[in-house]
Amino acid sequence: MRDRYAHARRSRLGVSIAVVALILAACQGGGEDGGDAGAYPEQEVTIVVPFAAGGPTDTVTRLIAEPMAAELGGDIVVSNVEGAGGTVAADQVANAEPDGYTVLMHHIGMSTAPTLYPDLAYNPLEDFEMIGLVTEVPMTFVGSPNFEPNTMEELVTYVTENIDTVTYANAGIGAASQLCGLLFETATGLDLTEVPYDGTGPAMDDLLGDQVDFMCDQTTSTTDDIQADAVKPYAVTTPERLETLPDIPTTAEAGLDIEVTVWHGLYVPAGTPQEVINALNAALVVALQDEAVVTELTELGAPPVAEDRATPDAHRALLEEQIEFWRPIIEEAGVTAS
Ligand code: MLT
C-alpha cells in the first residue's frame, strides 16, 4: 500500500527549510535601516484546508506551501479545519482579519455551497478576494479491495441489486466526493446510502479496510492506491482516459453521463490589501512552476493550471460561472443541507 502521507511529510520538511531561510534572510537584512521590516509577510501565514489531513485538498496545499513560503520569504503553516463539507473553514476565513495571514484553499465546493446550504453564512463572491486557480483534478470511482464489482458496469448492476446495503463514502455535503455521488445518482436513478467523513483521507482509510464499499475521489488521492492495486478502480470522470491511469475507462465508456473535474483556488478575506494579494499571487505563480510541484501534481493526474489561469480575475470568472452551472443541477436533484 502506498504511503499516503509522504507528500505531506516532504512538504513539512520543505516548510521547515523555508523557516530557516527566513531567519537567515532576516539576519542578513538586519542593517541600520532595519531592512524591509514593514513588508508582508511579517508573521506566519496560515493556509486553511477545509478537509482532513491526508486527503486531496490537503495534498495539493502542502505541495505548494513550500515553494510559496520560499517565494514570500516567510513561513506557511497548513491548518485543517474540517466540517460541513468545507463550509466551516470557509466561514472561518471569511471572518478572519483581511491581512493576508489567513488564506483558504478550497475547491469546486466553493461554487456548490451557496445552493447546497440555503443558510450559508458567507457569500463566496463578496466575502473573499481570489488569489488564483491552482489545479484541476480528475475524479475516479473506486471500490474497496473486497467489494464484489470489478467494472463500472458491474458496479451499477451491483448497487442496483443491493441498494439497501451498499455504502458510498464522501466528505460531507459540499465535498467533491458528494457532488460526484450526486452525479452518479442522477445518471443511474439510484439513491445511495452515504457515509460522510471529515475528508476523503479518512474515508480512503476505511475504504482500504473494507469498511465502506465505494467512493468517487480525486486522482490526487487515488492514483497511488490504484497503481498499487490497493483499491478496485472503475472509471475516471474525464472525457478522455488519463495518461497516468491509461487502463481505467472513462465514465462515458461505461455508458454513464458523468463528467467532472475538481478545480482548486486560493482565497483571502474581502478587504485584504492589494499589495498582499499581489504578493500571494506572485508566490502562487512561482509555486505552480516549481519543478517538484509540476512533477508531483502531474504524476497524480492534476498538473498545475497555466499561468494565465493562476490569476484573481480568471479565478473569479470561473467561480461565478460554476455557481450558475451547478445551481440548476443541485436544485433539480433536490439536495440541500438543511
Ligand atoms: C472532497 O471530496 O471534497 C475532497 O476529497 C475532500 C478532501 O480533500 O478530503
Short mmCIF file of N, CA and C in Angstrom, two decimals, residues 123-257:
data_model
loop_
_atom_site.label_atom_id
_atom_site.label_comp_id
_atom_site.label_asym_id
_atom_site.label_seq_id
_atom_site.Cartn_x
_atom_site.Cartn_y
_atom_site.Cartn_z
N ASN A 123 -20.82 34.80 1.57
CA ASN A 123 -21.05 34.84 0.13
C ASN A 123 -19.70 34.65 -0.57
N PRO A 124 -19.54 33.54 -1.30
CA PRO A 124 -18.22 33.25 -1.89
C PRO A 124 -17.70 34.38 -2.78
N LEU A 125 -18.60 35.10 -3.44
CA LEU A 125 -18.14 36.16 -4.36
C LEU A 125 -17.89 37.48 -3.65
N GLU A 126 -18.62 37.73 -2.56
CA GLU A 126 -18.50 39.04 -1.90
C GLU A 126 -17.57 39.04 -0.69
N ASP A 127 -17.43 37.90 -0.04
CA ASP A 127 -16.69 37.89 1.22
C ASP A 127 -15.23 37.45 1.07
N PHE A 128 -14.81 37.22 -0.18
CA PHE A 128 -13.43 36.79 -0.41
C PHE A 128 -12.82 37.57 -1.57
N GLU A 129 -11.49 37.66 -1.52
CA GLU A 129 -10.71 38.05 -2.69
C GLU A 129 -10.09 36.77 -3.22
N MET A 130 -10.02 36.63 -4.53
CA MET A 130 -9.40 35.46 -5.12
C MET A 130 -7.92 35.71 -5.37
N ILE A 131 -7.11 34.67 -5.15
CA ILE A 131 -5.67 34.77 -5.40
C ILE A 131 -5.33 34.15 -6.75
N GLY A 132 -5.99 33.06 -7.07
CA GLY A 132 -5.73 32.40 -8.37
C GLY A 132 -6.08 30.93 -8.30
N LEU A 133 -6.28 30.33 -9.47
CA LEU A 133 -6.56 28.90 -9.55
C LEU A 133 -5.26 28.12 -9.37
N VAL A 134 -5.38 26.88 -8.97
CA VAL A 134 -4.20 26.06 -8.64
C VAL A 134 -4.09 24.86 -9.58
N THR A 135 -5.11 24.04 -9.60
CA THR A 135 -5.09 22.84 -10.42
C THR A 135 -6.52 22.37 -10.65
N GLU A 136 -6.68 21.48 -11.59
CA GLU A 136 -8.00 20.92 -11.89
C GLU A 136 -7.83 19.39 -11.86
N VAL A 137 -8.54 18.73 -10.98
CA VAL A 137 -8.23 17.33 -10.68
C VAL A 137 -9.34 16.40 -11.17
N PRO A 138 -9.00 15.40 -11.99
CA PRO A 138 -9.99 14.40 -12.38
C PRO A 138 -10.43 13.58 -11.17
N MET A 139 -11.57 12.92 -11.28
CA MET A 139 -12.03 12.05 -10.20
C MET A 139 -12.06 10.61 -10.70
N THR A 140 -12.10 9.69 -9.74
CA THR A 140 -12.11 8.27 -10.08
C THR A 140 -13.12 7.57 -9.18
N PHE A 141 -13.89 6.68 -9.75
CA PHE A 141 -14.72 5.79 -8.94
C PHE A 141 -13.85 4.60 -8.54
N VAL A 142 -13.80 4.35 -7.24
CA VAL A 142 -13.00 3.23 -6.74
C VAL A 142 -13.79 2.45 -5.71
N GLY A 143 -13.50 1.14 -5.63
CA GLY A 143 -14.18 0.28 -4.66
C GLY A 143 -13.20 -0.30 -3.66
N SER A 144 -13.71 -0.75 -2.55
CA SER A 144 -12.85 -1.35 -1.53
C SER A 144 -12.29 -2.67 -2.07
N PRO A 145 -11.17 -3.13 -1.49
CA PRO A 145 -10.47 -4.29 -2.06
C PRO A 145 -11.36 -5.52 -2.25
N ASN A 146 -12.29 -5.75 -1.31
CA ASN A 146 -13.11 -6.97 -1.41
C ASN A 146 -14.54 -6.70 -1.88
N PHE A 147 -14.78 -5.51 -2.40
CA PHE A 147 -16.12 -5.20 -2.94
C PHE A 147 -16.29 -6.02 -4.22
N GLU A 148 -17.48 -6.57 -4.41
CA GLU A 148 -17.66 -7.57 -5.47
C GLU A 148 -17.47 -7.05 -6.90
N PRO A 149 -18.05 -5.90 -7.26
CA PRO A 149 -17.95 -5.49 -8.67
C PRO A 149 -16.51 -5.21 -9.11
N ASN A 150 -16.22 -5.55 -10.36
CA ASN A 150 -14.87 -5.32 -10.90
C ASN A 150 -14.83 -4.27 -11.99
N THR A 151 -15.99 -3.89 -12.53
CA THR A 151 -16.02 -2.88 -13.58
C THR A 151 -17.13 -1.87 -13.25
N MET A 152 -17.13 -0.76 -13.98
CA MET A 152 -18.16 0.26 -13.73
C MET A 152 -19.55 -0.32 -14.04
N GLU A 153 -19.65 -1.10 -15.10
CA GLU A 153 -20.95 -1.70 -15.45
C GLU A 153 -21.41 -2.63 -14.32
N GLU A 154 -20.47 -3.45 -13.83
CA GLU A 154 -20.82 -4.35 -12.72
C GLU A 154 -21.20 -3.56 -11.47
N LEU A 155 -20.52 -2.43 -11.28
CA LEU A 155 -20.81 -1.59 -10.11
C LEU A 155 -22.27 -1.13 -10.13
N VAL A 156 -22.70 -0.62 -11.29
CA VAL A 156 -24.07 -0.11 -11.40
C VAL A 156 -25.07 -1.24 -11.14
N THR A 157 -24.81 -2.39 -11.74
CA THR A 157 -25.71 -3.54 -11.54
C THR A 157 -25.74 -3.95 -10.07
N TYR A 158 -24.54 -4.03 -9.48
CA TYR A 158 -24.45 -4.48 -8.08
C TYR A 158 -25.16 -3.51 -7.14
N VAL A 159 -24.92 -2.20 -7.36
CA VAL A 159 -25.56 -1.21 -6.47
C VAL A 159 -27.07 -1.28 -6.64
N THR A 160 -27.53 -1.44 -7.88
CA THR A 160 -28.98 -1.55 -8.14
C THR A 160 -29.58 -2.73 -7.37
N GLU A 161 -28.88 -3.85 -7.41
CA GLU A 161 -29.42 -5.07 -6.79
C GLU A 161 -29.25 -5.10 -5.26
N ASN A 162 -28.33 -4.24 -4.76
CA ASN A 162 -28.05 -4.27 -3.31
C ASN A 162 -28.15 -2.88 -2.71
N ILE A 163 -29.12 -2.12 -3.20
CA ILE A 163 -29.21 -0.70 -2.84
C ILE A 163 -29.35 -0.48 -1.33
N ASP A 164 -29.93 -1.46 -0.62
CA ASP A 164 -30.14 -1.27 0.83
C ASP A 164 -28.88 -1.48 1.66
N THR A 165 -27.89 -2.13 1.08
CA THR A 165 -26.70 -2.46 1.89
C THR A 165 -25.42 -1.77 1.44
N VAL A 166 -25.39 -1.35 0.18
CA VAL A 166 -24.15 -0.73 -0.34
C VAL A 166 -23.94 0.64 0.29
N THR A 167 -22.68 0.94 0.63
CA THR A 167 -22.37 2.25 1.24
C THR A 167 -21.40 3.04 0.35
N TYR A 168 -21.67 4.34 0.27
CA TYR A 168 -20.85 5.26 -0.54
C TYR A 168 -20.22 6.28 0.41
N ALA A 169 -18.88 6.34 0.41
CA ALA A 169 -18.18 7.27 1.30
C ALA A 169 -18.02 8.63 0.63
N ASN A 170 -18.17 9.69 1.43
CA ASN A 170 -17.87 11.03 0.90
C ASN A 170 -17.40 11.93 2.04
N ALA A 171 -17.09 13.18 1.69
CA ALA A 171 -16.55 14.10 2.68
C ALA A 171 -17.59 15.14 3.10
N GLY A 172 -18.86 14.77 3.03
CA GLY A 172 -19.93 15.65 3.51
C GLY A 172 -20.55 16.48 2.40
N ILE A 173 -21.69 17.08 2.70
CA ILE A 173 -22.41 17.87 1.69
C ILE A 173 -21.59 19.10 1.32
N GLY A 174 -21.27 19.19 0.04
CA GLY A 174 -20.42 20.28 -0.43
C GLY A 174 -19.05 19.79 -0.84
N ALA A 175 -18.73 18.54 -0.48
CA ALA A 175 -17.46 17.96 -0.89
C ALA A 175 -17.55 17.50 -2.35
N ALA A 176 -16.42 17.42 -2.99
CA ALA A 176 -16.40 16.96 -4.38
C ALA A 176 -16.88 15.51 -4.46
N SER A 177 -16.53 14.72 -3.47
CA SER A 177 -16.95 13.31 -3.45
C SER A 177 -18.47 13.21 -3.31
N GLN A 178 -19.08 14.15 -2.60
CA GLN A 178 -20.54 14.14 -2.50
C GLN A 178 -21.15 14.55 -3.84
N LEU A 179 -20.52 15.55 -4.47
CA LEU A 179 -21.01 16.03 -5.77
C LEU A 179 -20.93 14.90 -6.81
N CYS A 180 -19.83 14.17 -6.80
CA CYS A 180 -19.67 13.08 -7.76
C CYS A 180 -20.70 11.98 -7.50
N GLY A 181 -20.97 11.72 -6.22
CA GLY A 181 -22.01 10.74 -5.88
C GLY A 181 -23.38 11.20 -6.37
N LEU A 182 -23.61 12.51 -6.28
CA LEU A 182 -24.87 13.08 -6.77
C LEU A 182 -25.00 12.86 -8.28
N LEU A 183 -23.89 13.06 -8.98
CA LEU A 183 -23.91 12.85 -10.43
C LEU A 183 -24.16 11.37 -10.75
N PHE A 184 -23.61 10.48 -9.92
CA PHE A 184 -23.85 9.04 -10.09
C PHE A 184 -25.33 8.73 -9.89
N GLU A 185 -25.91 9.35 -8.84
CA GLU A 185 -27.34 9.12 -8.57
C GLU A 185 -28.20 9.62 -9.73
N THR A 186 -27.84 10.81 -10.24
CA THR A 186 -28.62 11.38 -11.34
C THR A 186 -28.51 10.51 -12.59
N ALA A 187 -27.30 10.01 -12.85
CA ALA A 187 -27.08 9.21 -14.06
C ALA A 187 -27.74 7.84 -13.97
N THR A 188 -27.84 7.28 -12.76
CA THR A 188 -28.34 5.91 -12.62
C THR A 188 -29.75 5.84 -12.06
N GLY A 189 -30.23 6.94 -11.48
CA GLY A 189 -31.54 6.93 -10.83
C GLY A 189 -31.52 6.21 -9.50
N LEU A 190 -30.32 5.96 -8.96
CA LEU A 190 -30.20 5.25 -7.68
C LEU A 190 -30.06 6.25 -6.53
N ASP A 191 -30.46 5.82 -5.34
CA ASP A 191 -30.39 6.69 -4.17
C ASP A 191 -29.39 6.06 -3.19
N LEU A 192 -28.18 6.62 -3.16
CA LEU A 192 -27.09 5.99 -2.40
C LEU A 192 -27.23 6.18 -0.89
N THR A 193 -26.74 5.21 -0.15
CA THR A 193 -26.57 5.37 1.30
C THR A 193 -25.18 5.96 1.52
N GLU A 194 -25.15 7.25 1.93
CA GLU A 194 -23.87 7.96 2.04
C GLU A 194 -23.30 7.84 3.45
N VAL A 195 -21.99 7.69 3.52
CA VAL A 195 -21.29 7.69 4.80
C VAL A 195 -20.33 8.88 4.78
N PRO A 196 -20.69 9.97 5.49
CA PRO A 196 -19.84 11.17 5.43
C PRO A 196 -18.65 11.13 6.40
N TYR A 197 -17.53 11.63 5.92
CA TYR A 197 -16.30 11.75 6.73
C TYR A 197 -15.88 13.23 6.74
N ASP A 198 -14.84 13.52 7.54
CA ASP A 198 -14.32 14.89 7.58
C ASP A 198 -13.45 15.22 6.37
N GLY A 199 -13.18 14.23 5.57
CA GLY A 199 -12.37 14.40 4.38
C GLY A 199 -12.20 13.03 3.75
N THR A 200 -11.73 12.99 2.51
CA THR A 200 -11.61 11.67 1.90
C THR A 200 -10.31 10.98 2.30
N GLY A 201 -9.45 11.67 3.06
CA GLY A 201 -8.29 10.98 3.65
C GLY A 201 -8.78 9.87 4.58
N PRO A 202 -9.54 10.22 5.63
CA PRO A 202 -10.08 9.16 6.49
C PRO A 202 -11.06 8.23 5.78
N ALA A 203 -11.78 8.76 4.80
CA ALA A 203 -12.71 7.90 4.04
C ALA A 203 -11.92 6.81 3.31
N MET A 204 -10.78 7.21 2.72
CA MET A 204 -9.97 6.23 1.99
C MET A 204 -9.40 5.18 2.93
N ASP A 205 -9.04 5.59 4.15
CA ASP A 205 -8.55 4.61 5.13
C ASP A 205 -9.61 3.53 5.36
N ASP A 206 -10.87 3.94 5.50
CA ASP A 206 -11.94 2.97 5.72
C ASP A 206 -12.25 2.16 4.47
N LEU A 207 -12.11 2.79 3.30
CA LEU A 207 -12.32 2.04 2.05
C LEU A 207 -11.27 0.94 1.93
N LEU A 208 -10.02 1.30 2.22
CA LEU A 208 -8.94 0.31 2.14
C LEU A 208 -9.17 -0.82 3.14
N GLY A 209 -9.86 -0.52 4.24
CA GLY A 209 -10.15 -1.54 5.25
C GLY A 209 -11.49 -2.22 5.04
N ASP A 210 -12.11 -2.02 3.87
CA ASP A 210 -13.39 -2.67 3.53
C ASP A 210 -14.53 -2.25 4.45
N GLN A 211 -14.40 -1.08 5.10
CA GLN A 211 -15.49 -0.65 5.99
C GLN A 211 -16.57 0.14 5.25
N VAL A 212 -16.24 0.66 4.09
CA VAL A 212 -17.24 1.23 3.19
C VAL A 212 -17.00 0.63 1.81
N ASP A 213 -18.01 0.70 0.93
CA ASP A 213 -17.92 -0.06 -0.31
C ASP A 213 -17.26 0.68 -1.47
N PHE A 214 -17.72 1.92 -1.73
CA PHE A 214 -17.10 2.62 -2.86
C PHE A 214 -17.17 4.12 -2.66
N MET A 215 -16.41 4.82 -3.47
CA MET A 215 -16.41 6.27 -3.41
C MET A 215 -15.94 6.82 -4.75
N CYS A 216 -16.05 8.13 -4.89
CA CYS A 216 -15.54 8.81 -6.08
C CYS A 216 -14.62 9.89 -5.52
N ASP A 217 -13.33 9.75 -5.79
CA ASP A 217 -12.39 10.69 -5.17
C ASP A 217 -11.38 11.16 -6.22
N GLN A 218 -10.70 12.24 -5.85
CA GLN A 218 -9.78 12.87 -6.81
C GLN A 218 -8.51 12.03 -7.00
N THR A 219 -7.94 12.16 -8.21
CA THR A 219 -6.75 11.36 -8.52
C THR A 219 -5.56 11.73 -7.64
N THR A 220 -5.58 12.94 -7.07
CA THR A 220 -4.52 13.33 -6.14
C THR A 220 -4.57 12.46 -4.90
N SER A 221 -5.68 11.76 -4.69
CA SER A 221 -5.82 10.87 -3.54
C SER A 221 -5.76 9.41 -3.96
N THR A 222 -6.27 9.10 -5.16
CA THR A 222 -6.46 7.68 -5.51
C THR A 222 -5.37 7.08 -6.39
N THR A 223 -4.59 7.92 -7.07
CA THR A 223 -3.66 7.38 -8.08
C THR A 223 -2.72 6.31 -7.51
N ASP A 224 -2.07 6.63 -6.39
CA ASP A 224 -1.11 5.67 -5.83
C ASP A 224 -1.79 4.36 -5.45
N ASP A 225 -2.98 4.44 -4.85
CA ASP A 225 -3.67 3.22 -4.45
C ASP A 225 -4.13 2.42 -5.65
N ILE A 226 -4.55 3.10 -6.72
CA ILE A 226 -4.95 2.38 -7.93
C ILE A 226 -3.73 1.69 -8.54
N GLN A 227 -2.62 2.45 -8.63
CA GLN A 227 -1.41 1.86 -9.24
C GLN A 227 -0.86 0.70 -8.41
N ALA A 228 -1.13 0.74 -7.10
CA ALA A 228 -0.65 -0.34 -6.22
C ALA A 228 -1.67 -1.48 -6.10
N ASP A 229 -2.77 -1.41 -6.88
CA ASP A 229 -3.83 -2.42 -6.81
C ASP A 229 -4.43 -2.54 -5.41
N ALA A 230 -4.41 -1.46 -4.66
CA ALA A 230 -4.95 -1.50 -3.30
C ALA A 230 -6.45 -1.26 -3.26
N VAL A 231 -6.99 -0.68 -4.36
CA VAL A 231 -8.44 -0.47 -4.47
C VAL A 231 -8.89 -0.99 -5.84
N LYS A 232 -10.20 -1.13 -6.01
CA LYS A 232 -10.73 -1.53 -7.32
C LYS A 232 -11.09 -0.27 -8.11
N PRO A 233 -10.42 -0.02 -9.20
CA PRO A 233 -10.74 1.18 -9.98
C PRO A 233 -11.86 0.88 -10.99
N TYR A 234 -12.80 1.80 -11.10
CA TYR A 234 -13.93 1.57 -12.02
C TYR A 234 -13.92 2.51 -13.22
N ALA A 235 -13.73 3.80 -12.97
CA ALA A 235 -13.81 4.75 -14.10
C ALA A 235 -13.23 6.10 -13.69
N VAL A 236 -12.76 6.84 -14.70
CA VAL A 236 -12.35 8.24 -14.48
C VAL A 236 -13.45 9.14 -15.03
N THR A 237 -13.57 10.33 -14.43
CA THR A 237 -14.70 11.21 -14.76
C THR A 237 -14.35 12.26 -15.81
N THR A 238 -13.33 11.98 -16.61
CA THR A 238 -12.91 12.91 -17.67
C THR A 238 -13.36 12.36 -19.03
N PRO A 239 -13.49 13.23 -20.05
CA PRO A 239 -13.92 12.74 -21.36
C PRO A 239 -12.93 11.76 -21.98
N GLU A 240 -11.63 11.97 -21.69
CA GLU A 240 -10.59 11.07 -22.21
C GLU A 240 -9.97 10.29 -21.06
N ARG A 241 -9.38 9.14 -21.37
CA ARG A 241 -8.61 8.42 -20.35
C ARG A 241 -7.40 9.26 -19.92
N LEU A 242 -6.88 8.96 -18.74
CA LEU A 242 -5.74 9.72 -18.22
C LEU A 242 -4.43 9.01 -18.56
N GLU A 243 -3.41 9.81 -18.90
CA GLU A 243 -2.09 9.23 -19.18
C GLU A 243 -1.55 8.49 -17.96
N THR A 244 -1.88 8.98 -16.78
CA THR A 244 -1.36 8.38 -15.55
C THR A 244 -2.09 7.08 -15.18
N LEU A 245 -3.31 6.91 -15.69
CA LEU A 245 -4.10 5.69 -15.40
C LEU A 245 -4.71 5.18 -16.70
N PRO A 246 -3.87 4.77 -17.65
CA PRO A 246 -4.36 4.50 -19.00
C PRO A 246 -5.33 3.32 -19.10
N ASP A 247 -5.30 2.42 -18.11
CA ASP A 247 -6.16 1.23 -18.18
C ASP A 247 -7.56 1.48 -17.61
N ILE A 248 -7.76 2.64 -17.01
CA ILE A 248 -9.07 2.90 -16.38
C ILE A 248 -9.99 3.57 -17.40
N PRO A 249 -11.13 2.94 -17.70
CA PRO A 249 -12.06 3.54 -18.68
C PRO A 249 -12.69 4.82 -18.15
N THR A 250 -13.22 5.59 -19.07
CA THR A 250 -13.96 6.80 -18.67
C THR A 250 -15.38 6.41 -18.30
N THR A 251 -16.05 7.30 -17.58
CA THR A 251 -17.46 7.06 -17.25
C THR A 251 -18.29 6.97 -18.54
N ALA A 252 -17.92 7.76 -19.55
CA ALA A 252 -18.65 7.72 -20.82
C ALA A 252 -18.50 6.34 -21.47
N GLU A 253 -17.31 5.78 -21.43
CA GLU A 253 -17.10 4.43 -21.99
C GLU A 253 -18.01 3.42 -21.30
N ALA A 254 -18.28 3.66 -20.01
CA ALA A 254 -19.15 2.75 -19.26
C ALA A 254 -20.62 3.11 -19.43
N GLY A 255 -20.90 4.08 -20.32
CA GLY A 255 -22.28 4.43 -20.62
C GLY A 255 -22.93 5.38 -19.63
N LEU A 256 -22.10 6.05 -18.82
CA LEU A 256 -22.67 6.96 -17.81
C LEU A 256 -22.36 8.41 -18.15
N ASP A 257 -23.38 9.25 -18.03
CA ASP A 257 -23.22 10.68 -18.30
C ASP A 257 -22.73 11.37 -17.03
#
